[in-house]
Coordinates of C-alpha atoms and ligand atoms in Angstrom, one line a residue:
M25 CA -2.1 4.7 28.7
Y26 CA -4.7 3.1 26.4
R27 CA -7.6 4.4 28.4
R28 CA -6.2 8.0 28.3
T29 CA -5.5 8.0 24.6
P30 CA -8.2 6.4 22.3
G31 CA -6.8 5.2 19.0
L32 CA -3.2 4.8 20.4
F33 CA -1.1 2.6 18.1
E34 CA -4.0 1.9 15.8
G35 CA -4.1 2.4 12.0
R36 CA -1.3 1.8 9.6
P37 CA 1.5 -0.7 10.4
S38 CA 4.6 0.8 12.0
R39 CA 7.7 1.5 9.9
F40 CA 9.3 -1.3 11.8
A41 CA 6.7 -3.8 10.5
R42 CA 7.4 -2.6 7.0
W43 CA 11.2 -2.9 7.6
I44 CA 10.8 -6.5 8.7
G45 CA 8.6 -7.5 5.8
P46 CA 11.3 -8.2 3.2
R47 CA 13.5 -9.9 5.9
I48 CA 10.9 -12.5 6.7
R49 CA 9.3 -12.9 3.2
K50 CA 11.8 -15.6 2.3
L51 CA 10.5 -17.7 5.1
G52 CA 7.4 -18.2 3.0
P53 CA 3.7 -17.9 3.9
G54 CA 2.7 -20.0 6.9
A55 CA 5.9 -19.1 8.9
R56 CA 5.0 -18.8 12.6
I57 CA 5.5 -15.4 14.1
L58 CA 5.2 -14.4 17.8
E59 CA 4.7 -10.7 18.4
L60 CA 5.4 -9.5 22.0
G61 CA 3.8 -6.2 23.1
C62 CA 1.5 -6.1 20.1
G63 CA -0.8 -3.2 21.4
P64 CA -4.1 -3.1 19.4
G65 CA -2.5 -5.3 16.7
R66 CA -1.6 -3.0 13.8
D67 CA 1.6 -4.9 13.0
A68 CA 0.1 -8.3 13.7
R69 CA -2.7 -7.7 11.2
Y70 CA -0.2 -6.5 8.6
L71 CA 1.9 -9.7 9.0
A72 CA -1.2 -11.9 9.0
D73 CA -2.4 -10.2 5.8
A74 CA 0.9 -11.2 4.3
G75 CA 0.1 -14.8 5.0
F76 CA 2.1 -15.5 8.1
R77 CA 0.6 -17.4 11.1
V78 CA 0.8 -14.7 13.8
H79 CA 0.3 -15.0 17.6
A80 CA 0.3 -11.6 19.2
V81 CA 0.6 -10.9 23.0
D82 CA 0.1 -7.9 25.2
H83 CA -0.4 -7.5 28.9
A84 CA -2.7 -4.4 28.6
A85 CA -6.4 -5.5 28.6
P86 CA -7.6 -2.4 26.7
A87 CA -5.1 -3.1 23.9
I88 CA -6.1 -6.7 23.4
A89 CA -9.8 -5.8 23.7
R90 CA -9.2 -3.2 20.9
A91 CA -7.2 -5.7 18.8
R92 CA -10.1 -8.2 19.0
A93 CA -12.8 -5.5 18.3
I94 CA -11.2 -3.7 15.3
A95 CA -12.1 -6.4 12.8
P96 CA -12.7 -10.1 12.9
A97 CA -9.3 -11.7 13.0
P98 CA -8.5 -14.1 10.2
S99 CA -7.8 -17.7 11.1
N100 CA -4.0 -17.2 10.9
L101 CA -4.1 -14.4 13.6
T102 CA -4.6 -14.9 17.4
F103 CA -4.4 -12.4 20.2
E104 CA -3.5 -13.3 23.8
L105 CA -3.8 -11.1 26.9
A106 CA -0.6 -12.1 28.8
E107 CA 2.7 -10.8 30.2
A108 CA 5.4 -11.4 27.5
R109 CA 7.6 -13.8 29.5
A110 CA 4.7 -15.7 30.9
A111 CA 3.4 -16.2 27.3
L112 CA 6.8 -17.4 26.2
E113 CA 7.2 -19.8 29.0
R114 CA 4.0 -21.6 27.9
R115 CA 5.4 -22.2 24.4
R116 CA 7.3 -25.2 23.2
S117 CA 11.0 -24.9 22.4
G118 CA 11.7 -24.1 18.7
S119 CA 8.0 -23.5 18.0
F120 CA 8.4 -20.1 16.2
D121 CA 10.3 -19.0 13.0
V122 CA 10.2 -15.3 14.1
V123 CA 9.8 -13.4 17.4
C124 CA 9.3 -9.7 17.0
A125 CA 8.8 -6.8 19.4
H126 CA 8.3 -3.1 18.5
A127 CA 9.0 -0.7 21.3
L128 CA 8.8 -3.2 24.2
Y129 CA 12.3 -3.8 25.5
M130 CA 12.9 -0.2 26.7
M131 CA 10.6 -0.7 29.6
L132 CA 12.1 -3.8 31.1
P133 CA 14.7 -3.9 34.0
D134 CA 18.0 -5.6 33.3
R135 CA 17.2 -8.9 34.9
E136 CA 13.8 -9.2 33.3
L137 CA 15.2 -8.3 29.9
A138 CA 17.8 -11.0 30.2
R139 CA 15.2 -13.6 31.2
L140 CA 12.9 -12.6 28.4
L141 CA 15.7 -12.9 25.8
A142 CA 16.6 -16.3 27.0
E143 CA 13.0 -17.3 26.5
V144 CA 12.9 -15.7 23.0
R145 CA 15.9 -17.8 22.1
R146 CA 14.4 -21.0 23.4
V147 CA 11.1 -20.6 21.5
L148 CA 12.8 -19.8 18.2
R149 CA 13.8 -22.7 16.0
P150 CA 17.5 -22.8 15.0
G151 CA 17.9 -20.2 12.2
G152 CA 14.8 -18.4 13.5
L153 CA 14.8 -14.5 13.5
H154 CA 14.5 -12.1 16.4
L155 CA 13.5 -8.7 15.2
F156 CA 13.0 -5.7 17.5
A157 CA 12.8 -2.0 17.6
V158 CA 14.0 0.1 20.5
R159 CA 14.5 3.9 21.1
A160 CA 18.0 5.3 20.4
S161 CA 19.9 7.4 23.0
T162 CA 19.8 10.2 20.4
D163 CA 16.1 10.7 21.3
P164 CA 15.6 14.3 22.6
R165 CA 13.8 12.9 25.7
T166 CA 17.2 11.9 27.1
L167 CA 18.0 15.6 27.2
V168 CA 15.2 16.4 29.7
S169 CA 15.8 13.4 31.9
R170 CA 18.8 12.0 33.7
E171 CA 20.9 8.9 33.0
V172 CA 20.7 7.1 36.3
A173 CA 22.5 3.9 35.2
P174 CA 24.3 3.1 31.9
G175 CA 21.5 3.3 29.2
V176 CA 18.7 4.0 31.7
W177 CA 17.1 7.4 32.1
R178 CA 14.6 8.7 34.7
G179 CA 12.7 11.9 35.2
G180 CA 11.3 14.3 32.7
P181 CA 8.6 12.4 30.8
H182 CA 9.6 9.2 32.5
R183 CA 7.9 8.3 35.8
T184 CA 9.7 4.9 35.8
P185 CA 13.2 4.0 34.6
F186 CA 13.4 3.9 30.8
R187 CA 16.0 2.6 28.4
Y188 CA 17.5 4.3 25.4
F189 CA 20.0 2.2 23.4
R190 CA 23.5 3.1 22.1
A191 CA 25.0 0.9 19.4
R192 CA 27.0 -1.0 22.0
T193 CA 24.0 -1.8 24.2
L194 CA 22.2 -3.2 21.1
D195 CA 25.2 -5.5 20.8
T196 CA 24.5 -6.7 24.4
L197 CA 21.1 -7.9 23.3
T198 CA 22.6 -9.8 20.4
R199 CA 25.2 -11.4 22.7
A200 CA 22.3 -13.1 24.6
G201 CA 22.7 -16.0 22.2
F202 CA 22.0 -14.5 18.8
V203 CA 24.0 -13.5 15.6
R204 CA 23.5 -10.1 14.1
V205 CA 21.9 -10.1 10.6
A206 CA 21.0 -6.4 10.1
R207 CA 20.7 -3.1 12.0
H208 CA 19.1 0.1 10.9
Y209 CA 18.9 3.5 12.5
E210 CA 15.5 5.1 11.8
R211 CA 16.6 8.8 11.8
G212 CA 13.2 10.5 12.0
A213 CA 11.8 8.4 14.8
R214 CA 15.2 7.9 16.5
L215 CA 14.7 4.2 16.7
W216 CA 17.0 1.2 16.2
F217 CA 15.6 -1.6 14.1
V218 CA 17.5 -4.9 14.6
C219 CA 17.3 -8.3 13.0
D220 CA 19.2 -11.1 14.8
R221 CA 19.3 -14.8 14.1
R222 CA 19.3 -17.8 16.5
P223 CA 22.3 -19.9 15.4
Ligands
SAM329 C1 5.0 1.3 22.9 S1 3.7 0.1 22.9 C2 3.9 -0.6 21.2 C3 2.7 -1.3 20.8 C4 2.8 -2.1 19.4 N1 4.1 -2.9 19.4 C5 2.8 -1.1 18.3 O1 3.8 -0.6 17.8 O2 1.7 -0.8 17.8 C6 4.4 -1.1 23.9 C7 3.4 -2.2 24.2 O3 4.0 -3.2 25.0 C8 3.1 -3.7 26.0 N2 3.9 -4.2 27.1 C9 4.8 -3.6 27.9 N3 5.3 -4.4 28.8 C10 4.8 -5.7 28.5 C11 5.0 -7.0 29.1 N4 5.9 -7.2 30.1 N5 4.3 -8.0 28.5 C12 3.4 -7.8 27.5 N6 3.2 -6.6 26.9 C13 3.9 -5.5 27.4 C14 2.3 -2.4 26.4 O4 1.1 -2.8 26.9 C15 2.2 -1.8 25.0 O5 1.0 -2.2 24.3

């Protein structure tokens, strides 16, 4: 994907990153953020520029190479080439104030998503925030593909199974040990933005 499309996910921070800004500001500068599926790091840089300590992970080598090449990272920003769950498993329990993921969870099968969420919960300190963005089932791409299992589409633009979320499937993610703080439907992009808290 990155080799085919130079400049993919580069430039200005995502709308999701700008949505989470006010929600995490009260944690104060120096709060520890783990970003999963960071791509070339547009959101990680934005959060680091706001003073947070950011560790950003992606399993695509070209994305992490771009993240490291774009500009020298400040001392409060590190990038890691790693699969998300493997990266989580290497972290101590309660070692982050925030875990965030923009457009990552749609690609994971049920079992993998459940295991990943359990790890997210473990690395968050009590009271820590889990913020994520996922595609909504109102996305027009669902019209040209087929729902092969509840919430999972295949065909059309999707060579592999792909998730689109209804409000009730978002609740399933929250029930993996979190409490809902806020939910926003981003109409133009047909994305859900969610802020959950680890009790
Ligand atoms: C849609 S892109 C979004 C990139 C970035 N969050 C942004 O908005 O700029 C999803 C990213 O997740 C990464 N990814 C997918 N599955 C992953 C996994 N299991 N572990 C780590 N990264 C993963 C992909 O390489 C890709 O960079």
